[in-house]
Coordinates of C-alpha atoms in Angstrom, one line a residue:
M1 CA 240.8 38.9 30.9
T2 CA 240.0 43.3 31.2
E3 CA 241.5 44.7 34.1
F4 CA 240.6 47.5 35.4
V5 CA 241.8 51.1 37.5
T6 CA 240.4 54.8 38.8
S7 CA 242.2 57.3 37.8
S8 CA 242.0 60.2 39.8
R9 CA 239.4 62.2 38.9
G10 CA 236.8 59.1 39.6
D11 CA 236.6 57.4 35.7
R12 CA 237.2 53.7 35.6
V13 CA 239.0 53.2 33.2
A14 CA 239.6 49.1 31.7
Y15 CA 241.9 48.3 30.1
D16 CA 244.1 44.5 28.3
V17 CA 248.0 44.4 29.4
R18 CA 250.0 42.4 28.1
G19 CA 253.9 41.2 28.6
S20 CA 256.7 41.8 30.5
G21 CA 259.1 44.7 29.2
P22 CA 259.6 48.5 29.3
G23 CA 255.7 49.9 28.7
L24 CA 254.3 50.7 25.9
I25 CA 250.2 53.0 26.0
F26 CA 247.6 52.0 22.9
V27 CA 245.7 55.9 22.7
A28 CA 242.0 55.9 20.6
G29 CA 241.4 58.1 18.7
A30 CA 237.8 59.4 17.9
G31 CA 235.2 56.3 17.5
P32 CA 237.0 52.8 19.0
S33 CA 236.7 50.2 21.6
R34 CA 239.0 47.8 22.4
E35 CA 235.6 45.2 20.9
S36 CA 235.5 47.4 18.6
D37 CA 239.3 47.2 16.9
P38 CA 240.6 44.8 17.0
L39 CA 243.7 45.4 15.0
T40 CA 245.5 47.2 17.8
S41 CA 244.3 44.4 20.8
A42 CA 246.3 42.2 17.9
T43 CA 249.3 45.0 16.8
A44 CA 249.8 45.4 21.0
E45 CA 249.8 41.5 21.2
L46 CA 252.5 41.2 18.4
V47 CA 254.5 44.3 20.1
A48 CA 255.0 41.7 23.6
Q49 CA 255.6 39.3 21.9
R50 CA 259.1 41.6 21.9
G51 CA 259.9 41.8 25.5
I52 CA 257.3 44.9 26.4
T53 CA 254.7 46.0 28.8
T54 CA 251.8 47.0 25.8
I55 CA 247.8 48.4 27.8
V56 CA 245.4 48.7 24.8
Y57 CA 242.3 50.4 27.1
D58 CA 239.0 51.8 26.6
R59 CA 238.3 55.3 26.5
L60 CA 236.7 56.9 28.4
G61 CA 232.6 56.5 27.8
R62 CA 233.1 53.5 25.5
G63 CA 233.0 49.6 25.8
E64 CA 232.8 48.4 29.0
S65 CA 235.1 52.6 30.1
G66 CA 231.8 53.7 31.2
A67 CA 231.4 57.5 32.0
E68 CA 228.8 60.6 32.3
G69 CA 228.8 64.1 31.9
N70 CA 231.2 65.8 29.6
I71 CA 234.2 63.5 29.7
G72 CA 236.9 66.2 28.1
L73 CA 240.7 66.7 28.0
D74 CA 241.3 66.8 31.8
R75 CA 239.4 63.4 32.4
E76 CA 241.0 61.7 29.7
L77 CA 243.9 62.2 30.9
A78 CA 244.1 61.7 34.4
A79 CA 243.1 58.4 32.6
I80 CA 246.7 58.4 31.2
A81 CA 248.3 58.8 34.3
A82 CA 246.8 56.1 35.7
L83 CA 247.5 53.9 33.0
I84 CA 251.0 54.5 32.7
E85 CA 251.6 53.9 36.8
I86 CA 249.9 50.9 35.4
A87 CA 253.0 50.5 32.5
G88 CA 255.5 50.7 35.7
G89 CA 255.8 54.8 36.5
S90 CA 256.2 55.8 32.6
A91 CA 255.4 54.5 29.2
V92 CA 255.8 55.2 24.8
L93 CA 252.3 56.1 24.2
C94 CA 251.3 55.5 20.5
G95 CA 248.2 57.5 19.7
H96 CA 246.3 56.8 16.8
S97 CA 244.8 60.1 14.8
S98 CA 243.5 62.2 16.8
G99 CA 244.6 60.2 20.1
G100 CA 248.3 61.2 18.6
S101 CA 247.1 65.1 20.1
I102 CA 246.0 63.8 23.1
A103 CA 249.1 62.3 23.7
L104 CA 251.3 64.4 22.7
L105 CA 249.2 67.1 25.1
A106 CA 250.1 65.0 27.3
A107 CA 253.8 65.1 26.9
V108 CA 253.1 69.1 27.1
E109 CA 251.7 68.6 30.5
G110 CA 254.3 66.8 32.0
L111 CA 253.3 63.3 32.2
A112 CA 256.0 60.4 32.9
V113 CA 255.8 59.4 29.3
D114 CA 259.4 57.8 27.5
G115 CA 258.0 58.6 23.8
L116 CA 256.0 58.9 21.4
A117 CA 254.7 56.8 18.9
L118 CA 252.3 58.8 16.1
W119 CA 250.3 57.7 13.2
E120 CA 248.6 59.9 10.9
T121 CA 247.8 62.1 13.9
P122 CA 246.1 65.1 12.2
V123 CA 247.1 68.6 13.2
S124 CA 247.0 71.2 11.6
P125 CA 248.5 75.3 12.4
E126 CA 245.2 76.6 11.1
R127 CA 243.3 78.2 13.4
E128 CA 239.9 77.1 11.3
A129 CA 240.5 73.4 14.2
V130 CA 239.5 75.9 16.5
E131 CA 236.6 77.3 15.2
W132 CA 234.8 73.2 13.9
A133 CA 235.8 71.7 17.7
A134 CA 233.9 74.1 19.1
E135 CA 230.2 74.3 16.6
F136 CA 231.1 70.8 17.2
E137 CA 231.3 71.7 20.6
R138 CA 227.6 73.1 20.4
R139 CA 225.5 70.8 18.5
L140 CA 227.2 68.5 21.6
D141 CA 225.8 70.8 24.1
A142 CA 222.6 71.7 22.3
G143 CA 222.2 67.4 21.9
D144 CA 222.4 67.1 18.3
L145 CA 224.1 64.2 18.4
E146 CA 223.4 62.7 14.6
G147 CA 225.0 66.5 14.3
A148 CA 227.4 66.4 16.2
L149 CA 229.1 63.1 14.7
E150 CA 228.3 64.7 10.9
Y151 CA 230.3 67.6 11.1
Y152 CA 232.6 65.5 13.1
M153 CA 233.0 64.0 9.7
K154 CA 232.7 67.3 7.7
D155 CA 236.2 67.3 6.3
M156 CA 237.3 63.9 6.2
P157 CA 236.7 61.6 2.9
P158 CA 233.0 61.7 1.5
E159 CA 232.6 57.5 1.3
W160 CA 233.1 57.6 5.0
L161 CA 230.2 59.4 6.2
E162 CA 228.3 57.8 4.0
G163 CA 230.2 53.9 5.5
A164 CA 229.0 55.3 8.6
R165 CA 225.3 55.7 8.2
R166 CA 225.1 52.3 6.5
S167 CA 226.2 50.7 9.1
P168 CA 223.9 48.4 12.1
A169 CA 226.7 50.3 14.3
Y170 CA 225.6 53.7 13.5
P171 CA 222.6 54.2 15.8
Q172 CA 225.8 53.4 19.0
M173 CA 228.1 55.6 16.6
V174 CA 225.9 58.4 17.1
A175 CA 225.0 57.4 20.7
Q176 CA 228.9 57.6 22.4
V177 CA 229.8 60.7 20.2
V178 CA 230.2 63.0 23.3
T179 CA 233.0 60.9 23.3
S180 CA 234.8 62.3 20.8
R181 CA 234.6 66.0 22.4
A182 CA 238.3 65.7 24.4
D183 CA 239.5 64.6 20.7
A184 CA 238.0 67.6 19.1
Q185 CA 239.3 69.7 22.4
S186 CA 242.9 68.3 22.0
L187 CA 242.9 69.4 18.2
S188 CA 242.0 72.7 18.8
W189 CA 244.9 72.9 21.7
A190 CA 246.3 71.6 18.3
A191 CA 245.6 74.5 16.2
S192 CA 245.7 77.4 18.5
G193 CA 249.2 78.6 18.4
S194 CA 252.9 78.0 15.6
H195 CA 253.5 74.2 16.4
A196 CA 256.6 75.1 17.1
E197 CA 255.9 76.8 20.3
L198 CA 253.3 73.8 21.5
F199 CA 255.4 70.7 20.6
G200 CA 258.9 73.1 20.9
G201 CA 259.4 71.8 24.4
I202 CA 259.0 68.0 24.0
R203 CA 261.7 66.9 24.9
V204 CA 261.6 62.7 24.4
P205 CA 262.1 61.0 21.2
V206 CA 258.7 61.2 18.8
L207 CA 258.2 58.2 16.7
V208 CA 255.4 60.2 13.5
M209 CA 254.4 57.0 11.2
Y210 CA 252.2 57.6 8.6
G211 CA 250.4 55.2 6.0
E212 CA 252.0 55.5 2.2
Q213 CA 248.2 55.0 1.1
T214 CA 247.6 58.1 2.3
Y215 CA 245.7 61.5 1.8
A216 CA 248.7 64.2 1.6
E217 CA 247.4 66.0 4.2
M218 CA 248.6 63.2 6.9
V219 CA 251.6 63.9 5.1
D220 CA 251.9 67.4 6.0
A221 CA 250.6 67.1 9.2
A222 CA 253.2 65.1 9.6
D223 CA 255.8 67.0 8.6
S224 CA 255.2 70.2 10.2
L225 CA 255.3 68.2 13.4
V226 CA 258.6 67.3 12.6
G227 CA 259.6 70.1 11.5
A228 CA 258.7 71.3 15.7
I229 CA 260.0 68.5 17.5
P230 CA 263.4 69.0 18.5
D231 CA 264.1 64.3 18.1
A232 CA 261.4 63.6 15.9
R233 CA 261.6 61.6 12.7
Q234 CA 259.4 60.5 10.2
K235 CA 258.1 57.1 8.9
R236 CA 256.4 56.0 5.9
M237 CA 254.4 52.5 6.3
P238 CA 254.2 50.6 3.5
G239 CA 250.7 49.0 2.7
A240 CA 248.9 51.3 4.3
G241 CA 245.7 53.9 4.5
H242 CA 244.7 55.1 7.7
M243 CA 244.6 52.1 9.7
W244 CA 248.3 50.6 10.1
E245 CA 249.5 46.3 9.4
A246 CA 250.0 44.7 12.5
E247 CA 252.8 43.2 11.7
P248 CA 254.9 45.8 10.4
M249 CA 253.8 48.2 12.7
A250 CA 254.0 46.4 16.2
Q251 CA 257.8 45.3 14.7
E252 CA 258.6 49.7 14.6
L253 CA 256.8 50.0 17.6
A254 CA 258.9 47.4 19.5
E255 CA 261.6 48.5 17.8
F256 CA 260.9 52.7 18.5
V257 CA 260.0 51.0 22.5
L258 CA 263.0 49.6 23.0
S259 CA 265.1 53.0 21.7
V260 CA 264.1 54.8 24.0
R261 CA 264.2 52.4 26.7
R262 CA 268.1 51.7 25.7
T263 CA 268.6 56.0 25.7

């Protein structure tokens, strides 16, 4: 059953909680809500069965987490902070795609993060992401939501955008692109300096994962993160692309969360 918590910024965040034990919070990337992403909920259920409290929530402006106005990083971090309290005062964050860059910033900003499990986080030390994010936000602010969505996806495999346009959910995707502002801001931050400078101060364990069927850029990003963060290791997950497979991911996450608790 959906529960709600109000952040320090006044946003009402919808979430599901499962299990009992050390906390694990799933931070979605651009687009998904709990309703549109059953894979994450299924994974959370499997992890919860292994003695862990899991939280899956709707990012601000998505699903049941209604939000108006400029939904930027400050509000997203406040939502995560509120959920960490629900999880028991500290938690591991599992970030998917750009949710991983938001999770990285949460750790850097001093939220009560026990560890980071990052899945295909597309961070790059190249300054191009800074200009890309600025143009994306310019289109949002101008009200060109379809143009903003197309621009957000411009460097993704072209079949992703083509598939989105053919989907009956495309109008909703266009309307909800405003909820990806924080994603763009976090990726811009991750390109604002060297990864050693940005991430070198992270002192919690970090597990960087990618699928064996992924793109070379994701492997390069994983290598860069592991090279920059003192207590980071990477894992190539078999049989997966940009979306993980529930059972092996649940096993990996459970082992990681429990190992973090023991340290």
